[in-house]
């Protein structure tokens, strides 16, 4: 291949990678800023998608702009103006927004001229408010819970439909349908783009906390892709939790969620090796755990307890994470206490995942023979069917019981169901170790 052709392909690849990277990190801020600008959340999502599509054409061809975010915001604003022009009933707003902007000011594939003030939509002092408002809009009570989760993970978390589907354990078409219906519902209801007043926050708070939790979970253990941890998602979830705590400081579950996220994120520095490979809890160098995050998490957990209303689901999970963070080693962990906490969690927030995690704790406290019937019961009930979770735990327990062939079969079955390449490699290695033993 001629050198010029290679250079052209390299530039195109750089452009596509830049689009993907900017969108993955900044999509929520871009949608939030456009929603503030237009006052129309569904329109903001649409024009942001149009700007993304134009970037995928223009950047590989013309090069990455000096300020990629300003470029996307500028194109998004132009598309919004075009949309308002097409809406006959919005003449007044069009006049305000469209002043001095030419018709179709940036065409698909063309590098748009940036405005004199490229930061016209990019006010760093307002970005946090934009993203928080975006979160509350996506969690509006007019939407079913499932739609809130899907929409928030898509627009706030920047996940693809495939990643959202993996995180929620549902098919991709289901996620796409939920997002489409949610946007139509918000538009029909005329939902305003704003952080709701205090009186309305409580109604949406549970949904908002749940979405932040799911966002962190996807960042902490990515369900798809080549990276085991998506630090951008996890750190964004922690940041949102801190903002929420400032917004509702007397809400113990907000404190509990922040505690859970801080105490879990504290172990991130030791959870991956030099090449990004997963490092299991028993093999982690606990000296690398973030002690500042542990202190912040324990302080938030103390505030949740001090409210005197008992710990909720997030507070109980934070209490479990605290036990891990305080233990000197896996054998030195107070597993009996963790079994108790999982029991309490199962009473306030029953789910197959909680039952499975409790079974793991039972295996550490009382041995694999005590835990295997609990996992078999989940398998017999069809719980978490189609995921790798039950066969991976069952494989571990069978291995510890010396039932090598069964264990290997379960671990291989788990590997075929696992969507994350890093975690799949761990399961395959465990199965291979059993074969070679």
Short mmCIF file of N, CA, C and O in Angstrom, two decimals, residues 152-273:
data_model
loop_
_atom_site.label_atom_id
_atom_site.label_comp_id
_atom_site.label_asym_id
_atom_site.label_seq_id
_atom_site.Cartn_x
_atom_site.Cartn_y
_atom_site.Cartn_z
N UNK A 152 -31.85 6.57 30.96
CA UNK A 152 -30.76 7.21 31.69
C UNK A 152 -29.42 6.59 31.34
O UNK A 152 -28.43 7.30 31.17
N UNK A 153 -29.38 5.28 31.25
CA UNK A 153 -28.12 4.64 30.89
C UNK A 153 -27.68 5.07 29.50
O UNK A 153 -26.49 5.20 29.23
N UNK A 154 -28.65 5.31 28.64
CA UNK A 154 -28.32 5.72 27.27
C UNK A 154 -27.85 7.18 27.24
O UNK A 154 -26.78 7.47 26.70
N UNK A 155 -28.62 8.09 27.81
CA UNK A 155 -28.30 9.51 27.63
C UNK A 155 -27.37 10.07 28.70
O UNK A 155 -26.62 11.00 28.44
N UNK A 156 -27.44 9.54 29.90
CA UNK A 156 -26.55 10.02 30.96
C UNK A 156 -25.27 9.20 31.01
O UNK A 156 -24.17 9.73 31.14
N UNK A 157 -25.43 7.87 30.87
CA UNK A 157 -24.26 7.01 30.93
C UNK A 157 -23.52 6.91 29.62
O UNK A 157 -22.38 6.46 29.60
N UNK A 158 -24.17 7.28 28.52
CA UNK A 158 -23.52 7.19 27.22
C UNK A 158 -23.34 5.77 26.72
O UNK A 158 -22.50 5.51 25.86
N UNK A 159 -24.13 4.81 27.26
CA UNK A 159 -24.02 3.43 26.83
C UNK A 159 -24.74 3.22 25.50
O UNK A 159 -25.72 3.91 25.20
N UNK A 160 -24.26 2.27 24.72
CA UNK A 160 -24.98 1.89 23.51
C UNK A 160 -26.19 1.05 23.89
O UNK A 160 -26.31 0.57 25.04
N UNK A 161 -27.09 0.85 22.92
CA UNK A 161 -28.25 0.01 23.20
C UNK A 161 -27.82 -1.40 23.59
O UNK A 161 -28.44 -2.03 24.47
N UNK A 162 -26.76 -1.90 22.96
CA UNK A 162 -26.27 -3.24 23.29
C UNK A 162 -25.76 -3.30 24.74
O UNK A 162 -26.02 -4.26 25.46
N UNK A 163 -25.05 -2.26 25.15
CA UNK A 163 -24.53 -2.24 26.53
C UNK A 163 -25.66 -2.08 27.54
O UNK A 163 -25.63 -2.70 28.61
N UNK A 164 -26.65 -1.25 27.21
CA UNK A 164 -27.79 -1.11 28.11
C UNK A 164 -28.52 -2.45 28.24
O UNK A 164 -28.90 -2.87 29.35
N UNK A 165 -28.70 -3.13 27.12
CA UNK A 165 -29.38 -4.43 27.15
C UNK A 165 -28.63 -5.42 28.03
O UNK A 165 -29.23 -6.16 28.82
N UNK A 166 -27.30 -5.42 27.90
CA UNK A 166 -26.51 -6.34 28.72
C UNK A 166 -26.61 -5.98 30.20
O UNK A 166 -26.69 -6.86 31.06
N UNK A 167 -26.60 -4.68 30.50
CA UNK A 167 -26.67 -4.25 31.89
C UNK A 167 -28.02 -4.60 32.52
O UNK A 167 -28.10 -4.93 33.71
N UNK A 168 -29.09 -4.53 31.73
CA UNK A 168 -30.44 -4.78 32.25
C UNK A 168 -30.89 -6.22 32.02
O UNK A 168 -32.01 -6.58 32.41
N UNK A 169 -30.06 -7.00 31.35
CA UNK A 169 -30.37 -8.41 31.11
C UNK A 169 -31.64 -8.57 30.29
O UNK A 169 -32.49 -9.42 30.58
N UNK A 170 -31.79 -7.75 29.26
CA UNK A 170 -32.94 -7.84 28.35
C UNK A 170 -32.43 -7.77 26.92
O UNK A 170 -31.31 -7.30 26.66
N UNK A 171 -33.24 -8.22 25.92
CA UNK A 171 -32.80 -8.14 24.53
C UNK A 171 -32.64 -6.70 24.04
O UNK A 171 -33.29 -5.78 24.53
N UNK A 172 -31.77 -6.53 23.05
CA UNK A 172 -31.51 -5.19 22.49
C UNK A 172 -32.78 -4.54 21.93
O UNK A 172 -33.03 -3.35 22.19
N UNK A 173 -33.62 -5.27 21.15
CA UNK A 173 -34.84 -4.62 20.64
C UNK A 173 -35.75 -4.09 21.75
O UNK A 173 -36.42 -3.08 21.57
N UNK A 174 -35.74 -4.78 22.87
CA UNK A 174 -36.56 -4.32 24.01
C UNK A 174 -36.05 -2.97 24.51
O UNK A 174 -36.83 -2.05 24.78
N UNK A 175 -34.74 -2.85 24.63
CA UNK A 175 -34.16 -1.58 25.08
C UNK A 175 -34.47 -0.46 24.08
O UNK A 175 -34.86 0.65 24.47
N UNK A 176 -34.30 -0.74 22.81
CA UNK A 176 -34.56 0.28 21.80
C UNK A 176 -36.01 0.74 21.84
O UNK A 176 -36.31 1.94 21.72
N UNK A 177 -36.93 -0.21 22.01
CA UNK A 177 -38.35 0.15 22.08
C UNK A 177 -38.64 0.99 23.32
O UNK A 177 -39.41 1.95 23.26
N UNK A 178 -38.03 0.62 24.46
CA UNK A 178 -38.26 1.38 25.69
C UNK A 178 -37.77 2.82 25.54
O UNK A 178 -38.43 3.78 25.99
N UNK A 179 -36.60 3.01 24.93
CA UNK A 179 -36.06 4.35 24.78
C UNK A 179 -36.93 5.19 23.85
O UNK A 179 -37.22 6.36 24.12
N UNK A 180 -37.37 4.59 22.77
CA UNK A 180 -38.22 5.32 21.81
C UNK A 180 -39.53 5.74 22.48
O UNK A 180 -39.96 6.89 22.37
N UNK A 181 -40.16 4.80 23.19
CA UNK A 181 -41.44 5.13 23.87
C UNK A 181 -41.21 6.19 24.94
O UNK A 181 -42.04 7.08 25.14
N UNK A 182 -40.09 6.10 25.65
CA UNK A 182 -39.81 7.07 26.72
C UNK A 182 -39.70 8.48 26.16
O UNK A 182 -40.25 9.44 26.73
N UNK A 183 -38.98 8.64 25.07
CA UNK A 183 -38.82 9.97 24.48
C UNK A 183 -40.16 10.52 24.01
O UNK A 183 -40.45 11.71 24.18
N UNK A 184 -40.98 9.66 23.41
CA UNK A 184 -42.29 10.12 22.98
C UNK A 184 -43.16 10.52 24.17
O UNK A 184 -43.91 11.50 24.11
N UNK A 185 -43.07 9.75 25.24
CA UNK A 185 -43.86 10.05 26.44
C UNK A 185 -43.45 11.39 27.04
O UNK A 185 -44.30 12.20 27.43
N UNK A 186 -42.14 11.63 27.14
CA UNK A 186 -41.66 12.90 27.70
C UNK A 186 -42.12 14.07 26.84
O UNK A 186 -42.51 15.12 27.36
N UNK A 187 -42.05 13.88 25.53
CA UNK A 187 -42.48 14.97 24.63
C UNK A 187 -43.97 15.23 24.77
O UNK A 187 -44.41 16.37 24.85
N UNK A 188 -44.77 14.15 24.83
CA UNK A 188 -46.22 14.30 24.94
C UNK A 188 -46.62 14.96 26.25
O UNK A 188 -47.59 15.71 26.32
N UNK A 189 -45.85 14.66 27.30
CA UNK A 189 -46.17 15.21 28.62
C UNK A 189 -45.62 16.62 28.81
O UNK A 189 -45.93 17.27 29.82
N UNK A 190 -44.82 17.08 27.86
CA UNK A 190 -44.26 18.43 27.98
C UNK A 190 -43.35 18.60 29.18
O UNK A 190 -43.34 19.65 29.83
N UNK A 191 -42.56 17.56 29.46
CA UNK A 191 -41.69 17.61 30.63
C UNK A 191 -40.61 18.67 30.43
O UNK A 191 -39.92 18.69 29.41
N UNK A 192 -40.45 19.54 31.41
CA UNK A 192 -39.46 20.61 31.32
C UNK A 192 -38.08 20.09 31.68
O UNK A 192 -37.92 19.20 32.51
N UNK A 193 -37.05 20.69 31.06
CA UNK A 193 -35.68 20.32 31.36
C UNK A 193 -35.18 21.16 32.53
O UNK A 193 -34.79 22.31 32.37
N UNK A 194 -35.23 20.59 33.72
CA UNK A 194 -34.82 21.31 34.92
C UNK A 194 -34.70 20.35 36.09
O UNK A 194 -35.30 19.26 36.08
N UNK A 195 -33.89 20.72 37.06
CA UNK A 195 -33.89 19.97 38.32
C UNK A 195 -35.18 20.32 39.04
O UNK A 195 -35.48 21.50 39.22
N UNK A 196 -35.99 19.34 39.41
CA UNK A 196 -37.30 19.66 39.99
C UNK A 196 -37.17 20.35 41.34
O UNK A 196 -36.15 20.20 42.02
N UNK A 197 -38.18 21.10 41.73
CA UNK A 197 -38.16 21.72 43.06
C UNK A 197 -38.14 20.65 44.14
O UNK A 197 -38.47 19.48 43.90
N UNK A 198 -37.77 21.09 45.35
CA UNK A 198 -37.55 20.14 46.44
C UNK A 198 -38.75 19.22 46.68
O UNK A 198 -38.60 18.03 46.95
N UNK A 199 -39.94 19.78 46.56
CA UNK A 199 -41.14 18.99 46.86
C UNK A 199 -41.31 17.82 45.91
O UNK A 199 -41.93 16.80 46.26
N UNK A 200 -40.78 17.93 44.70
CA UNK A 200 -40.94 16.86 43.71
C UNK A 200 -39.75 15.91 43.67
O UNK A 200 -39.81 14.87 43.02
N UNK A 201 -38.65 16.28 44.32
CA UNK A 201 -37.46 15.44 44.22
C UNK A 201 -37.66 14.08 44.88
O UNK A 201 -37.18 13.06 44.38
N UNK A 202 -38.36 14.06 46.01
CA UNK A 202 -38.52 12.80 46.74
C UNK A 202 -39.21 11.75 45.88
O UNK A 202 -38.85 10.57 45.94
N UNK A 203 -40.16 12.19 45.06
CA UNK A 203 -40.89 11.25 44.23
C UNK A 203 -39.97 10.57 43.22
O UNK A 203 -40.18 9.41 42.88
N UNK A 204 -38.97 11.30 42.77
CA UNK A 204 -38.07 10.74 41.75
C UNK A 204 -36.78 10.20 42.34
O UNK A 204 -35.99 9.60 41.62
N UNK A 205 -36.53 10.46 43.62
CA UNK A 205 -35.22 10.15 44.18
C UNK A 205 -34.89 8.66 44.10
O UNK A 205 -33.77 8.28 43.74
N UNK A 206 -35.85 7.80 44.43
CA UNK A 206 -35.58 6.36 44.40
C UNK A 206 -35.14 5.91 43.02
O UNK A 206 -34.19 5.12 42.88
N UNK A 207 -35.79 6.41 41.99
CA UNK A 207 -35.44 6.04 40.63
C UNK A 207 -34.07 6.58 40.26
O UNK A 207 -33.26 5.90 39.62
N UNK A 208 -33.79 7.83 40.67
CA UNK A 208 -32.49 8.42 40.38
C UNK A 208 -31.37 7.62 41.05
O UNK A 208 -30.34 7.31 40.44
N UNK A 209 -31.57 7.27 42.32
CA UNK A 209 -30.55 6.49 43.03
C UNK A 209 -30.33 5.15 42.34
O UNK A 209 -29.19 4.69 42.19
N UNK A 210 -31.40 4.52 41.90
CA UNK A 210 -31.28 3.22 41.24
C UNK A 210 -30.49 3.34 39.94
O UNK A 210 -29.65 2.48 39.63
N UNK A 211 -30.74 4.40 39.20
CA UNK A 211 -30.02 4.58 37.93
C UNK A 211 -28.53 4.82 38.19
O UNK A 211 -27.67 4.27 37.49
N UNK A 212 -28.22 5.63 39.19
CA UNK A 212 -26.80 5.87 39.51
C UNK A 212 -26.14 4.57 39.92
O UNK A 212 -24.99 4.27 39.54
N UNK A 213 -26.87 3.76 40.67
CA UNK A 213 -26.34 2.45 41.10
C UNK A 213 -26.06 1.55 39.90
O UNK A 213 -24.99 0.93 39.81
N UNK A 214 -27.01 1.48 38.96
CA UNK A 214 -26.82 0.64 37.77
C UNK A 214 -25.66 1.18 36.92
O UNK A 214 -24.87 0.41 36.37
N UNK A 215 -25.57 2.49 36.84
CA UNK A 215 -24.47 3.11 36.09
C UNK A 215 -23.12 2.70 36.69
O UNK A 215 -22.19 2.32 35.97
N UNK A 216 -23.03 2.74 38.01
CA UNK A 216 -21.78 2.36 38.67
C UNK A 216 -21.50 0.86 38.47
O UNK A 216 -20.35 0.46 38.23
N UNK A 217 -22.55 0.06 38.56
CA UNK A 217 -22.36 -1.38 38.40
C UNK A 217 -21.81 -1.71 37.03
O UNK A 217 -20.91 -2.55 36.89
N UNK A 218 -22.33 -1.04 36.00
CA UNK A 218 -21.82 -1.27 34.65
C UNK A 218 -20.37 -0.81 34.54
O UNK A 218 -19.56 -1.43 33.86
N UNK A 219 -20.03 0.30 35.22
CA UNK A 219 -18.64 0.76 35.19
C UNK A 219 -17.72 -0.13 35.99
O UNK A 219 -16.57 -0.36 35.60
N UNK A 220 -18.22 -0.66 37.09
CA UNK A 220 -17.40 -1.50 37.97
C UNK A 220 -17.11 -2.86 37.37
O UNK A 220 -16.02 -3.42 37.54
N UNK A 221 -18.08 -3.43 36.67
CA UNK A 221 -17.93 -4.73 36.02
C UNK A 221 -18.64 -4.65 34.68
O UNK A 221 -19.82 -4.99 34.57
N UNK A 222 -17.92 -4.18 33.67
CA UNK A 222 -18.53 -3.96 32.36
C UNK A 222 -19.12 -5.26 31.81
O UNK A 222 -18.46 -6.31 31.82
N UNK A 223 -20.34 -5.18 31.35
CA UNK A 223 -21.02 -6.40 30.88
C UNK A 223 -20.56 -6.80 29.49
O UNK A 223 -20.71 -7.96 29.11
N UNK A 224 -20.03 -5.86 28.72
CA UNK A 224 -19.55 -6.17 27.38
C UNK A 224 -18.22 -5.46 27.13
O UNK A 224 -17.80 -4.62 27.93
N UNK A 225 -17.59 -5.79 26.02
CA UNK A 225 -16.38 -5.08 25.63
C UNK A 225 -15.12 -5.76 26.09
O UNK A 225 -15.13 -6.88 26.61
N UNK A 226 -13.99 -5.05 25.92
CA UNK A 226 -12.68 -5.62 26.22
C UNK A 226 -12.12 -5.15 27.56
O UNK A 226 -11.07 -5.62 27.99
N UNK A 227 -12.76 -4.16 28.18
CA UNK A 227 -12.28 -3.66 29.48
C UNK A 227 -13.17 -4.20 30.59
O UNK A 227 -14.40 -4.20 30.47
N UNK A 228 -12.52 -4.65 31.66
CA UNK A 228 -13.31 -5.21 32.77
C UNK A 228 -13.95 -4.08 33.58
O UNK A 228 -15.06 -4.21 34.07
N UNK A 229 -13.21 -2.98 33.72
CA UNK A 229 -13.72 -1.83 34.47
C UNK A 229 -13.80 -0.64 33.52
O UNK A 229 -12.86 -0.37 32.77
N UNK A 230 -14.94 0.06 33.52
CA UNK A 230 -15.06 1.31 32.78
C UNK A 230 -15.01 2.45 33.80
O UNK A 230 -16.02 2.83 34.39
N UNK A 231 -13.79 2.94 34.01
CA UNK A 231 -13.60 3.94 35.06
C UNK A 231 -14.39 5.22 34.79
O UNK A 231 -14.83 5.89 35.72
N UNK A 232 -14.59 5.55 33.49
CA UNK A 232 -15.33 6.78 33.20
C UNK A 232 -16.76 6.69 33.74
O UNK A 232 -17.27 7.63 34.37
N UNK A 233 -17.41 5.55 33.53
CA UNK A 233 -18.77 5.37 34.03
C UNK A 233 -18.80 5.32 35.55
O UNK A 233 -19.65 5.96 36.20
N UNK A 234 -17.89 4.55 36.12
CA UNK A 234 -17.89 4.39 37.58
C UNK A 234 -17.63 5.72 38.28
O UNK A 234 -18.32 6.09 39.25
N UNK A 235 -16.65 6.46 37.79
CA UNK A 235 -16.34 7.75 38.42
C UNK A 235 -17.47 8.75 38.22
O UNK A 235 -17.74 9.57 39.10
N UNK A 236 -18.13 8.69 37.08
CA UNK A 236 -19.27 9.58 36.87
C UNK A 236 -20.39 9.25 37.86
O UNK A 236 -21.05 10.15 38.39
N UNK A 237 -20.61 7.96 38.09
CA UNK A 237 -21.65 7.57 39.06
C UNK A 237 -21.29 8.08 40.46
O UNK A 237 -22.16 8.57 41.19
N UNK A 238 -20.02 7.96 40.83
CA UNK A 238 -19.61 8.47 42.16
C UNK A 238 -19.83 9.98 42.24
O UNK A 238 -20.33 10.50 43.24
N UNK A 239 -19.47 10.67 41.17
CA UNK A 239 -19.66 12.12 41.16
C UNK A 239 -21.13 12.49 41.30
O UNK A 239 -21.50 13.39 42.05
N UNK A 240 -21.99 11.79 40.55
CA UNK A 240 -23.42 12.06 40.64
C UNK A 240 -23.95 11.77 42.05
O UNK A 240 -24.80 12.49 42.57
N UNK A 241 -23.45 10.70 42.66
CA UNK A 241 -23.89 10.38 44.02
C UNK A 241 -23.49 11.50 44.99
O UNK A 241 -24.26 11.85 45.90
N UNK A 242 -22.29 12.05 44.80
CA UNK A 242 -21.87 13.16 45.68
C UNK A 242 -22.77 14.38 45.47
O UNK A 242 -23.13 15.06 46.44
N UNK A 243 -23.13 14.65 44.21
CA UNK A 243 -24.02 15.78 43.94
C UNK A 243 -25.38 15.54 44.59
O UNK A 243 -25.97 16.44 45.20
N UNK A 244 -25.89 14.31 44.49
CA UNK A 244 -27.19 14.00 45.07
C UNK A 244 -27.18 14.16 46.59
O UNK A 244 -28.16 14.64 47.18
N UNK A 245 -26.08 13.75 47.21
CA UNK A 245 -25.99 13.89 48.66
C UNK A 245 -26.04 15.36 49.08
O UNK A 245 -26.64 15.72 50.10
N UNK A 246 -25.41 16.20 48.27
CA UNK A 246 -25.50 17.64 48.58
C UNK A 246 -26.92 18.15 48.38
O UNK A 246 -27.38 19.05 49.08
N UNK A 247 -27.62 17.56 47.42
CA UNK A 247 -28.98 18.00 47.12
C UNK A 247 -29.96 17.56 48.20
O UNK A 247 -30.89 18.28 48.54
N UNK A 248 -29.77 16.32 48.70
CA UNK A 248 -30.68 15.77 49.72
C UNK A 248 -29.84 15.21 50.87
O UNK A 248 -29.78 14.00 51.09
N UNK A 249 -29.20 16.08 51.65
CA UNK A 249 -28.25 15.62 52.68
C UNK A 249 -28.89 14.79 53.80
O UNK A 249 -28.19 14.04 54.48
N UNK A 250 -30.19 14.92 54.00
CA UNK A 250 -30.84 14.20 55.10
C UNK A 250 -31.45 12.88 54.66
O UNK A 250 -32.14 12.22 55.45
N UNK A 251 -31.21 12.48 53.41
CA UNK A 251 -31.78 11.23 52.90
C UNK A 251 -30.78 10.09 53.11
O UNK A 251 -29.74 10.03 52.45
N UNK A 252 -31.08 9.16 54.03
CA UNK A 252 -30.08 8.11 54.36
C UNK A 252 -29.74 7.20 53.18
O UNK A 252 -28.60 6.73 53.09
N UNK A 253 -30.68 6.93 52.29
CA UNK A 253 -30.35 6.05 51.18
C UNK A 253 -29.40 6.72 50.18
O UNK A 253 -28.60 6.04 49.52
N UNK A 254 -29.48 8.04 50.06
CA UNK A 254 -28.50 8.74 49.22
C UNK A 254 -27.11 8.61 49.85
O UNK A 254 -26.12 8.36 49.15
N UNK A 255 -27.04 8.76 51.18
CA UNK A 255 -25.77 8.56 51.88
C UNK A 255 -25.30 7.11 51.74
O UNK A 255 -24.11 6.84 51.56
N UNK A 256 -26.25 6.18 51.84
CA UNK A 256 -25.89 4.77 51.71
C UNK A 256 -25.34 4.45 50.34
O UNK A 256 -24.38 3.68 50.20
N UNK A 257 -25.96 5.03 49.31
CA UNK A 257 -25.47 4.78 47.95
C UNK A 257 -24.06 5.35 47.78
O UNK A 257 -23.18 4.69 47.22
N UNK A 258 -23.86 6.58 48.26
CA UNK A 258 -22.53 7.18 48.14
C UNK A 258 -21.50 6.31 48.88
O UNK A 258 -20.39 6.08 48.37
N UNK A 259 -21.87 5.83 50.06
CA UNK A 259 -20.96 4.97 50.82
C UNK A 259 -20.61 3.71 50.03
O UNK A 259 -19.45 3.30 49.95
N UNK A 260 -21.62 3.09 49.45
CA UNK A 260 -21.39 1.87 48.68
C UNK A 260 -20.44 2.12 47.52
O UNK A 260 -19.50 1.35 47.28
N UNK A 261 -20.66 3.20 46.80
CA UNK A 261 -19.83 3.49 45.64
C UNK A 261 -18.39 3.82 46.04
O UNK A 261 -17.44 3.36 45.40
N UNK A 262 -18.24 4.62 47.09
CA UNK A 262 -16.88 4.96 47.54
C UNK A 262 -16.14 3.72 48.03
O UNK A 262 -14.96 3.51 47.68
N UNK A 263 -16.81 2.90 48.82
CA UNK A 263 -16.15 1.72 49.40
C UNK A 263 -15.82 0.68 48.34
O UNK A 263 -14.83 -0.05 48.46
N UNK A 264 -16.63 0.61 47.30
CA UNK A 264 -16.34 -0.33 46.21
C UNK A 264 -15.24 0.22 45.31
O UNK A 264 -14.31 -0.50 44.93
N UNK A 265 -15.34 1.50 44.96
CA UNK A 265 -14.34 2.11 44.08
C UNK A 265 -12.97 2.13 44.75
O UNK A 265 -11.95 2.17 44.04
N UNK A 266 -12.92 2.09 46.06
CA UNK A 266 -11.63 2.09 46.77
C UNK A 266 -10.76 0.91 46.35
O UNK A 266 -9.52 0.99 46.38
N UNK A 267 -11.36 -0.18 45.88
CA UNK A 267 -10.58 -1.37 45.51
C UNK A 267 -10.16 -1.36 44.04
O UNK A 267 -9.47 -2.26 43.60
N UNK A 268 -10.62 -0.38 43.28
CA UNK A 268 -10.30 -0.34 41.85
C UNK A 268 -8.80 -0.41 41.55
O UNK A 268 -8.39 -1.09 40.61
N UNK A 269 -7.93 0.33 42.31
CA UNK A 269 -6.51 0.31 41.94
C UNK A 269 -5.88 -1.08 41.93
O UNK A 269 -4.87 -1.29 41.25
N UNK A 270 -6.47 -2.01 42.67
CA UNK A 270 -5.88 -3.36 42.74
C UNK A 270 -6.70 -4.39 41.98
O UNK A 270 -6.35 -5.58 41.99
N UNK A 271 -7.78 -3.97 41.34
CA UNK A 271 -8.67 -4.95 40.68
C UNK A 271 -8.22 -5.38 39.30
O UNK A 271 -8.75 -6.33 38.74
N UNK A 272 -7.25 -4.67 38.72
CA UNK A 272 -6.75 -5.04 37.40
C UNK A 272 -5.23 -5.07 37.42
O UNK A 272 -4.59 -4.33 38.17
N UNK A 273 -4.66 -5.94 36.56
CA UNK A 273 -3.22 -6.04 36.44
C UNK A 273 -2.68 -5.05 35.43
O UNK A 273 -3.42 -4.21 34.90
#
